[in-house]
CSV table of C-alpha atoms and ligand atoms in Angstrom, one decimal:
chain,number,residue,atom,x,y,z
A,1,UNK,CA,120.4,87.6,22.6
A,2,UNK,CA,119.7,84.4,21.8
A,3,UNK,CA,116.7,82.8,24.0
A,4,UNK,CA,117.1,79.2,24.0
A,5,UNK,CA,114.2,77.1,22.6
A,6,UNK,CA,111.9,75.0,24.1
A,7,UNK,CA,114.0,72.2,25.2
A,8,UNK,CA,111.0,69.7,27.0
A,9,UNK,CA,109.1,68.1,23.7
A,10,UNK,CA,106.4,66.1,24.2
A,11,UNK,CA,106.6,62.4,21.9
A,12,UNK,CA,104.3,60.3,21.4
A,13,UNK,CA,105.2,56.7,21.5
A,14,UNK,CA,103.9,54.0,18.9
A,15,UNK,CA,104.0,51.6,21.4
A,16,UNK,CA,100.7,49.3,22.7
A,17,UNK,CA,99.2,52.0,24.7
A,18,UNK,CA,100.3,55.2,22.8
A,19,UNK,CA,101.8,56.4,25.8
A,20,UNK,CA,103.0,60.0,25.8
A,21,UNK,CA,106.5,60.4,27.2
A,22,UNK,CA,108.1,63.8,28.3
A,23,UNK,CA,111.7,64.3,28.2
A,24,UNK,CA,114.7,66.9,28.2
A,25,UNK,CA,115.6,66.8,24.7
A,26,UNK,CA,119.4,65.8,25.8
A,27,UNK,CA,119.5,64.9,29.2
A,28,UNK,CA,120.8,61.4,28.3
A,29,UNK,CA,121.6,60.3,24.9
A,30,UNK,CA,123.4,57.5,23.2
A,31,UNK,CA,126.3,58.7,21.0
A,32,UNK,CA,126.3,58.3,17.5
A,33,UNK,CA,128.9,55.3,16.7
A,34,UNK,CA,129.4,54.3,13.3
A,35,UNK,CA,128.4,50.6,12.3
A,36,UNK,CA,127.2,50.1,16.0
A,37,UNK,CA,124.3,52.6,16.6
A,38,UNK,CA,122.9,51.0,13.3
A,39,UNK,CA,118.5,50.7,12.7
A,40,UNK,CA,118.8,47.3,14.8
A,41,UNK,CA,120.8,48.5,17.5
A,42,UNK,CA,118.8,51.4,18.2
A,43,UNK,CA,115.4,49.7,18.5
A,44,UNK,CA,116.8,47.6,20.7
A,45,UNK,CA,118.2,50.5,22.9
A,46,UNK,CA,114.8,51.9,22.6
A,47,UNK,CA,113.3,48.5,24.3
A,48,UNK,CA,116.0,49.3,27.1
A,49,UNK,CA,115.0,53.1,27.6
A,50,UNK,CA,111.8,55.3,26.4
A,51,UNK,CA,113.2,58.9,27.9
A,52,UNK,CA,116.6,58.1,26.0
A,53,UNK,CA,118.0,60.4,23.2
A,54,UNK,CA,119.1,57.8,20.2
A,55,UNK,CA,121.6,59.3,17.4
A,56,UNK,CA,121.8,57.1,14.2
A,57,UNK,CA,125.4,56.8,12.8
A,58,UNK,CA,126.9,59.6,11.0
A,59,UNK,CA,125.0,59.6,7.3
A,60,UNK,CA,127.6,62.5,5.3
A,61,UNK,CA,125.6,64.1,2.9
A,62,UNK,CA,127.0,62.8,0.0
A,63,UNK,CA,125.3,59.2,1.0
A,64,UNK,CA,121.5,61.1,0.8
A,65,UNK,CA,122.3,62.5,-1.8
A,66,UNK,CA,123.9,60.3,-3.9
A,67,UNK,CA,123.7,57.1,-2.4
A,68,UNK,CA,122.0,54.0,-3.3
A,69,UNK,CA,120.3,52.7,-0.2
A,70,UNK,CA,118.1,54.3,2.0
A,71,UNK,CA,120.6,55.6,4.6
A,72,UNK,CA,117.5,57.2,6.5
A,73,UNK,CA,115.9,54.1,6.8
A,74,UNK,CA,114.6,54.0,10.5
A,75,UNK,CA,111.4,52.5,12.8
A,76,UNK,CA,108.9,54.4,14.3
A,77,UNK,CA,109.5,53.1,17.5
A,78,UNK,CA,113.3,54.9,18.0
A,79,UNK,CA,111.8,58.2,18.6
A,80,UNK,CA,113.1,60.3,19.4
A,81,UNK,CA,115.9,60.2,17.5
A,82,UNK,CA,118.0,62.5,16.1
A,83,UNK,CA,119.9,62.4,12.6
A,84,UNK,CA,123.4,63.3,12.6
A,85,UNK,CA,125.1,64.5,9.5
A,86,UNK,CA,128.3,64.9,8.0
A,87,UNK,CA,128.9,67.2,6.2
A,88,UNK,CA,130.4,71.3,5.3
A,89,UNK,CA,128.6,72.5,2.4
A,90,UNK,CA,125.5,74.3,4.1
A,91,UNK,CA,123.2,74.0,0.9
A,92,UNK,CA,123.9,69.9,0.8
A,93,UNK,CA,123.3,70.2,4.7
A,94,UNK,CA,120.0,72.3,4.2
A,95,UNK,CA,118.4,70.1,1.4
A,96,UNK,CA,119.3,66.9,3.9
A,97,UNK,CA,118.1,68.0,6.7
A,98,UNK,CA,115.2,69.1,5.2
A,99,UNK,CA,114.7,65.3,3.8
A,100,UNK,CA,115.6,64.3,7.3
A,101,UNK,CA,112.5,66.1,9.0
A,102,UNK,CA,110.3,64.8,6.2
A,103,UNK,CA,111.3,61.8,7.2
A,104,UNK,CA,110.0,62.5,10.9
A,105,UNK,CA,113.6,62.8,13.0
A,106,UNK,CA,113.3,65.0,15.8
A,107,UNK,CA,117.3,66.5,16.1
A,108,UNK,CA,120.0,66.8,13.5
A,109,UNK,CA,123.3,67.2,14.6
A,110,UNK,CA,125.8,68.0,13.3
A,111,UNK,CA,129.3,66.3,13.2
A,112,UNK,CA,132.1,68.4,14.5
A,113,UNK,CA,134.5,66.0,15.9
A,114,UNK,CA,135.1,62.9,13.9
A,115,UNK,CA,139.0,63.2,13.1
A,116,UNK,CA,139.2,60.3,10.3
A,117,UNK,CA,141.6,60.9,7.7
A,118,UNK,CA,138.5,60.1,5.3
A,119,UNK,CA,136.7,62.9,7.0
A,120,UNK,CA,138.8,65.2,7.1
A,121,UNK,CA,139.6,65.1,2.9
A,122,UNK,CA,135.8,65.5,2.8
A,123,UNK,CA,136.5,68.4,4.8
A,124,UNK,CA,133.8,68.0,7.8
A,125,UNK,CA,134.1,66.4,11.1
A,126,UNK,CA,136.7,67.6,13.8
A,127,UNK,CA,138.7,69.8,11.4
A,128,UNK,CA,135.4,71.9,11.3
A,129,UNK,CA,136.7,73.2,14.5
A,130,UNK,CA,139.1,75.4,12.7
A,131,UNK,CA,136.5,76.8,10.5
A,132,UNK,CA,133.6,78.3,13.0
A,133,UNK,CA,132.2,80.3,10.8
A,134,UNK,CA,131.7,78.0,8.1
A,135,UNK,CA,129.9,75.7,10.6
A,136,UNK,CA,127.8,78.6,12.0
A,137,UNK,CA,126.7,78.6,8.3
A,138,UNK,CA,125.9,75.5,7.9
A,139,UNK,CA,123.9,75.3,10.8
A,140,UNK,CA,122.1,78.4,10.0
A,141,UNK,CA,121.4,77.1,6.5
A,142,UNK,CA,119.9,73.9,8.4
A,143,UNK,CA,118.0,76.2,10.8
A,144,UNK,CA,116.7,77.8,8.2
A,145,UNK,CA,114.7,75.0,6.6
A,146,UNK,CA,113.4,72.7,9.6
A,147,UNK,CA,111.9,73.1,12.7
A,148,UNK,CA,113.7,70.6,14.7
A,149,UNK,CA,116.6,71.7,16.6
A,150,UNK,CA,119.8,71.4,14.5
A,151,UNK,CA,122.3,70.8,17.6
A,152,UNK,CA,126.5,70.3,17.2
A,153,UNK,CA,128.2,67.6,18.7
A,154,UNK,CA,132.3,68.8,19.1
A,155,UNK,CA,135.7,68.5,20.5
A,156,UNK,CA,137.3,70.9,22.9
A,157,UNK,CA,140.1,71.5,20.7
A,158,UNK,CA,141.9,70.0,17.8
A,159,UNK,CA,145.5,69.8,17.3
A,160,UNK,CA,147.8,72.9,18.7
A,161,UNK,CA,144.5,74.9,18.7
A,162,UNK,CA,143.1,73.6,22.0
A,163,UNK,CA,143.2,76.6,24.4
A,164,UNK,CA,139.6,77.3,26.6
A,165,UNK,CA,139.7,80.4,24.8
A,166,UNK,CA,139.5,78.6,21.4
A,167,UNK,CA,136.5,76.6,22.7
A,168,UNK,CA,134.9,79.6,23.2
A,169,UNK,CA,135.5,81.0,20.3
A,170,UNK,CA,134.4,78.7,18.3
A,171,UNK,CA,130.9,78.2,20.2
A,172,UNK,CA,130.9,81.9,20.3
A,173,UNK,CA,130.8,82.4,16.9
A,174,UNK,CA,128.5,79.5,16.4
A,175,UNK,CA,126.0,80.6,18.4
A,176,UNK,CA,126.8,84.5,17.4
A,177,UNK,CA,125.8,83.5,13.7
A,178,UNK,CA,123.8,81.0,13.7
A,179,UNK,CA,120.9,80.1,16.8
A,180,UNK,CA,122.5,76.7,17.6
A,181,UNK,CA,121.9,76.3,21.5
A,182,UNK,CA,122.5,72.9,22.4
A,183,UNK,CA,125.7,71.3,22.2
A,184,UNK,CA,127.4,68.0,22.9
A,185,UNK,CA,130.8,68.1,23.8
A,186,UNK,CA,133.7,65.3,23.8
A,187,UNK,CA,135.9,66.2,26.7
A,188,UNK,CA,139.0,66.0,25.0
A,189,UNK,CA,140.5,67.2,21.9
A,190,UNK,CA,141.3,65.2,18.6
A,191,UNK,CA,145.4,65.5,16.8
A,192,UNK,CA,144.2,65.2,13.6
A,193,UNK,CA,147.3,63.5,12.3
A,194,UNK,CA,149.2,60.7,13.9
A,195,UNK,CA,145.7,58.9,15.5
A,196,UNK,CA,143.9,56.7,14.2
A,197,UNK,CA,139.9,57.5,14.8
A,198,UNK,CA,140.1,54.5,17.9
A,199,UNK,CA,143.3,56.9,19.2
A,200,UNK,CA,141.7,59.8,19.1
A,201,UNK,CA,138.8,58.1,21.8
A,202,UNK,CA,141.8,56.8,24.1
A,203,UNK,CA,145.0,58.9,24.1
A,204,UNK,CA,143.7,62.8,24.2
A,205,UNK,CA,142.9,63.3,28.0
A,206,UNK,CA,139.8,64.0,29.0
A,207,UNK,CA,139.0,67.4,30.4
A,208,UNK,CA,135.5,67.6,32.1
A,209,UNK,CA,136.0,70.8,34.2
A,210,UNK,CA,136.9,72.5,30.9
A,211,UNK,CA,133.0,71.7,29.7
A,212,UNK,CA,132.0,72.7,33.1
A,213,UNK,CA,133.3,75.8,32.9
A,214,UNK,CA,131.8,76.7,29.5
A,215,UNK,CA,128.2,75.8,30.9
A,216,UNK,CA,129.1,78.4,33.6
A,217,UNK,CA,130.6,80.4,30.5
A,218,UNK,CA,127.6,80.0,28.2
A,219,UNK,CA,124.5,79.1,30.8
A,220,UNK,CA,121.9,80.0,28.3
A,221,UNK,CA,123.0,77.3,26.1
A,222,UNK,CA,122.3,73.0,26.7
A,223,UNK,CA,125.5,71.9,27.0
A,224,UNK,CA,125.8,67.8,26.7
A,225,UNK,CA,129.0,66.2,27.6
A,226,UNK,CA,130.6,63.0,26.4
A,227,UNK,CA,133.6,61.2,26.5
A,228,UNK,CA,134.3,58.5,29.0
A,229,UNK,CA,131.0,58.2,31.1
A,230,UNK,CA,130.8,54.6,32.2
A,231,UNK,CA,127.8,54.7,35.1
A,232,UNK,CA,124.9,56.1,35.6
A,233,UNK,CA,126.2,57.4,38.9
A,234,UNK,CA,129.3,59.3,36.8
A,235,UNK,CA,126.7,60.2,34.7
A,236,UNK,CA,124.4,61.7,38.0
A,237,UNK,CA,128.0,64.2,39.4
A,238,UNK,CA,127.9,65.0,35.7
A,239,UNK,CA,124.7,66.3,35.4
A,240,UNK,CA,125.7,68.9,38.2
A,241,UNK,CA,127.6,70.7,35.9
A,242,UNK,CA,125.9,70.4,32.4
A,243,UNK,CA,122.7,69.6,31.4
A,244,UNK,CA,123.4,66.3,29.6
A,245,UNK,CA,124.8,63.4,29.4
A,246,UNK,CA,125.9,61.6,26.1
A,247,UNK,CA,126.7,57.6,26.3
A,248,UNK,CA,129.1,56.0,23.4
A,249,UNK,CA,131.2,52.7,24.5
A,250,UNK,CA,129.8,51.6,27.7
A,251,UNK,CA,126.3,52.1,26.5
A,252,UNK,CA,126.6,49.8,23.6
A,253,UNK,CA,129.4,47.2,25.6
A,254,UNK,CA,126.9,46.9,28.4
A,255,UNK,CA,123.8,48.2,27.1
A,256,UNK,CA,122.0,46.6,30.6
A,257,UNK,CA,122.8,50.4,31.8
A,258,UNK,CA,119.6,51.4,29.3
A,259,UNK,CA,117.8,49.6,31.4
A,260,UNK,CA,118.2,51.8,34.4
A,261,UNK,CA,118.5,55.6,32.6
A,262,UNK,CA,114.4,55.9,33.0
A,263,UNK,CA,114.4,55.2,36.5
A,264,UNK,CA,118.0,57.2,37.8
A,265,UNK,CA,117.7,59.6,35.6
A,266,UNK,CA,114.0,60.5,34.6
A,267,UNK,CA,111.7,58.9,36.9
A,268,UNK,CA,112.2,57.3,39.9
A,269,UNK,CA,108.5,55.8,39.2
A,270,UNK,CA,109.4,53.8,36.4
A,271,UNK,CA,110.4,50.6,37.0
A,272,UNK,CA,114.3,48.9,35.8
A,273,UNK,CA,113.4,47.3,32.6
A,274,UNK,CA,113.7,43.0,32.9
A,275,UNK,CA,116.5,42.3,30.5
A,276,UNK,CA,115.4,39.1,30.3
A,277,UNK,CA,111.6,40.3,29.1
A,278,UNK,CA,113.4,42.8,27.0
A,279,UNK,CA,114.9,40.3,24.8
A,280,UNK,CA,111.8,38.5,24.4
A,281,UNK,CA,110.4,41.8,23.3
A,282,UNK,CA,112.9,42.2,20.6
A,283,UNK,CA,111.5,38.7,19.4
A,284,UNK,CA,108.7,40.1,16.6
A,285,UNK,CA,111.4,42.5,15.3
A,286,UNK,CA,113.8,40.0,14.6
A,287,UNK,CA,111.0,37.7,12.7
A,288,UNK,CA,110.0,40.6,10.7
A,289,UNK,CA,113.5,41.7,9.9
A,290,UNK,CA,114.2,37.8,9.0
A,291,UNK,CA,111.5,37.4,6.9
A,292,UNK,CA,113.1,40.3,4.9
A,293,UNK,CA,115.8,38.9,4.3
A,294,UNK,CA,118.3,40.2,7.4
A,295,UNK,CA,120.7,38.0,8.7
A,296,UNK,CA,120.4,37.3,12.4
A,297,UNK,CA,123.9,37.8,13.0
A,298,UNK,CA,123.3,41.9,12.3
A,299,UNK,CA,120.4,42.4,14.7
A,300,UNK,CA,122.4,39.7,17.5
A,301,UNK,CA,125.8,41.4,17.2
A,302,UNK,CA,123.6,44.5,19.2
A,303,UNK,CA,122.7,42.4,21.9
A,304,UNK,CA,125.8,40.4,22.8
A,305,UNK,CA,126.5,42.2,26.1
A,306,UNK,CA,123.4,42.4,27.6
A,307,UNK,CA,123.7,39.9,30.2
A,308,UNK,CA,127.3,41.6,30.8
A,309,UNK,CA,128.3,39.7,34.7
A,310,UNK,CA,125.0,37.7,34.5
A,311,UNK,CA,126.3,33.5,35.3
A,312,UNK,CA,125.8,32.3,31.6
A,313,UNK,CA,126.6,35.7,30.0
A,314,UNK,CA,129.8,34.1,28.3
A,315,UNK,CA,127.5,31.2,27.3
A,316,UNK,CA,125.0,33.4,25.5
A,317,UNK,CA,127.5,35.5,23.9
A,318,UNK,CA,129.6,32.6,22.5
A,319,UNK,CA,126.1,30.4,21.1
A,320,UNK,CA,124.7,33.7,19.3
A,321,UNK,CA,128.7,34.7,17.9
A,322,UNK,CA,129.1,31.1,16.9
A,323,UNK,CA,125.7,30.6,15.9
A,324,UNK,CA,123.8,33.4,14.3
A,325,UNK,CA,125.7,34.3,11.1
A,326,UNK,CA,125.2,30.5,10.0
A,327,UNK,CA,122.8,30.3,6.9
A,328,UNK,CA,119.3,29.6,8.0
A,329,UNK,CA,120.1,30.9,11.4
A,330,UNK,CA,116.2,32.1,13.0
A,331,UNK,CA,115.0,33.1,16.6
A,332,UNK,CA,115.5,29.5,17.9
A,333,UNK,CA,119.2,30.4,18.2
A,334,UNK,CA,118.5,33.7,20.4
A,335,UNK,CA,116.3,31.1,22.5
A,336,UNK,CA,118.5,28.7,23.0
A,337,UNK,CA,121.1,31.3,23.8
A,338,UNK,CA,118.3,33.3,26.4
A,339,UNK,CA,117.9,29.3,28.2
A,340,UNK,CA,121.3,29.6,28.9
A,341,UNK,CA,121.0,32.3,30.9
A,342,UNK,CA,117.7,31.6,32.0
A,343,UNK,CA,118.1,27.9,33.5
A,344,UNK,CA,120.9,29.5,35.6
A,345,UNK,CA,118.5,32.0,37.8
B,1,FMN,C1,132.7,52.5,16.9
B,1,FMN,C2,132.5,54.0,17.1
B,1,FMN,C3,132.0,54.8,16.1
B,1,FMN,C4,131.9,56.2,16.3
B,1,FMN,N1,131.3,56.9,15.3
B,1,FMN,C5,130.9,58.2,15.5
B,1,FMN,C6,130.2,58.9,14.6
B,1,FMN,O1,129.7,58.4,13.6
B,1,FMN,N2,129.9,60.2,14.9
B,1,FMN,C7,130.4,60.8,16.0
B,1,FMN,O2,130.1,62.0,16.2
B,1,FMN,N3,131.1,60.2,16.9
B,1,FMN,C8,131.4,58.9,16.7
B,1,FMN,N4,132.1,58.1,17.6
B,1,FMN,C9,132.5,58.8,18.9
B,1,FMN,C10,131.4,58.7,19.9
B,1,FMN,O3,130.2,59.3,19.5
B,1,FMN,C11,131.8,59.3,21.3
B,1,FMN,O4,132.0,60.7,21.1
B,1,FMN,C12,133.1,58.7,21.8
B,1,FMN,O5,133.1,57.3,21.7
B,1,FMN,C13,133.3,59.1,23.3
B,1,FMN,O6,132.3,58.7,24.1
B,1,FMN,P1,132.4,57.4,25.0
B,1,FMN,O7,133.6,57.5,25.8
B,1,FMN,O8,131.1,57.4,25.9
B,1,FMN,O9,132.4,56.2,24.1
B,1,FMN,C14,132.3,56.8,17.5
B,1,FMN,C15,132.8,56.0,18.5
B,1,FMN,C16,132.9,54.6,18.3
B,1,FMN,C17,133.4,53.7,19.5
């Protein structure tokens, strides 16, 4: 049978006093979200939460591979973060993943339930779901090259095929052929005609029991769930059932609910992070990001709902939208914005 591995990694921080921080490799994570969970965003999630799991953006193969830019481009200071992939061709996923632990990422995932039409002519994403064994493969080939867990974030179903049974045939035969053991699933399932990718987050119900069941189903496996979590006490009755929680929208809307995940969910010992002192904090990052040429406006965009029903929150979201894209724009913008906030406490 297949034992599961070690799940509790030690990391060490780069941080001021080289802290070492212990956490469940996916007891909370933030989703991967294309264009949102970019470099910027997630070092300014990582300011919000240590214990936090951070997943870049889907990078498909064919961007390592081929691409120009560095799509792996990342700071120390996100650890641990995990890489997820899109891809189906399991010697393209080997060879990236094998690039991707080179380049010091702790997880790769994955992508099993992105239903774009884009996607889906690459053939990966959700429509993976109708081919188990090719993603068993791919994960195997994965496996077979890193030592980091390779884990698979999925739907519950796609299309007509969205019985339990299915589910569990498709983990089934993942786990059967490859040694995956730690999934993510998105309670609901994806049409994979007739939505648009935004559709696909909205209309499909969601089905928690269904994931519930399949940790009773499959209890030697980490099972993550995803798909419409918006507190951290939804996330708490979740966490009775699976072993994981993964944040997408609300995290990144309101990302103030970072600032609370160490202390509800990890430690009661650690203290709420200050908002307030983590903007400051994010100060150095942005002046080294500026002086290489970054616009303000792509770090800022991250960090627009933070004071999210604060008095002066719509004040300091409409000075940094109006303000930081402007030529020239540098911190004094994200310090006038922070005063009014600040001058209202
Ligand atoms: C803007 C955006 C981009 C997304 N990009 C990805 C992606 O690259 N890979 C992926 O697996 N899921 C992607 N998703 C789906 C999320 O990871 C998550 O499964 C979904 O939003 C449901 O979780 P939530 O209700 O907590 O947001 C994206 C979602 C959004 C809103």
């Amino acid at each position: 049978m297949h034992q599961n591995k070690e799940i509790e990694k030690t990391f060490k921080f780069s941080g001021k006093d080289q802290e070492m921080v212990k956490y469940s490799l996916n007891r909370f994570s933030v989703a991967p979200m294309l264009d949102w969970t970019d470099r910027h965003c997630r070092y300014f999630h990582r300011l919000l939460s240590q214990q936090t799991l951070l997943y870049t953006e889907m990078v498909t193969t064919g961007a390592i591979i081929h691409g120009k830019g560095d799509y792996l481009a990342y700071s120390e200071e996100e650890h641990p973060i995990a890489l997820q992939l899109g891809g189906s061709d399991p010697q393209a996923l080997a060879h990236c993943a094998k690039i991707a632990q080179e380049r010091g990422y702790d997880e790769i995932n994955l992508n099993v339930g992105c239903p774009s039409d884009r996607v889906q002519n690459g053939r990966f994403g959700a429509c993976l779901m109708g081919e188990a064994e090719l993603v068993a493969d791919c994960v195997k080939a994965m496996q077979d090259v890193v030592n980091v867990p390779v884990t698979v974030k999925t739907r519950i179903g796609i299309d007509e095929q969205d019985s339990y049974q299915f589910l569990c045939d498709f983990i089934d035969t993942v786990v059967q052929r490859s040694d995956c053991n730690i999934f993510t699933i998105h309670a609901r399932k994806a049409w994979l005609s007739g939505l648009s990718p935004k559709e696909n987050r909205e209309i499909p119900p969601l089905d928690y029991p269904r994931v519930y069941q399949l940790k009773k189903d499959f209890p030697q496996l980490m099972i993550a769930i995803n798909g419409g979590v918006k507190s951290l006490e939804e996330a708490k009755q979740h966490l009775q059932h699976v072993d994981g929680i993964m944040m997408g929208r609300e995290a990144y809307q309101n990302p103030s609910i970072l600032a609370q995940v160490d202390h509800e969910l990890f430690d009661a010992s650690i203290p709420v992070v200050d908002t307030i002192a983590v903007v400051r904090a994010l100060y150095p990052y942005i002046e080294q990001e500026l002086s290489k040429g970054t616009y303000l406006g792509h770090i800022t965009r991250h960090i627009l709902g933070i004071f999210q029903g604060i008095p002066g929150a719509r004040q300091w979201r409409r000075h940094l939208s109006e303000n930081a894209h402007k030529s020239g724009a540098d911190i004094s913008v994200v310090e006038q914005a922070l005063a009014m906030v600040t001058e209202r406490m």
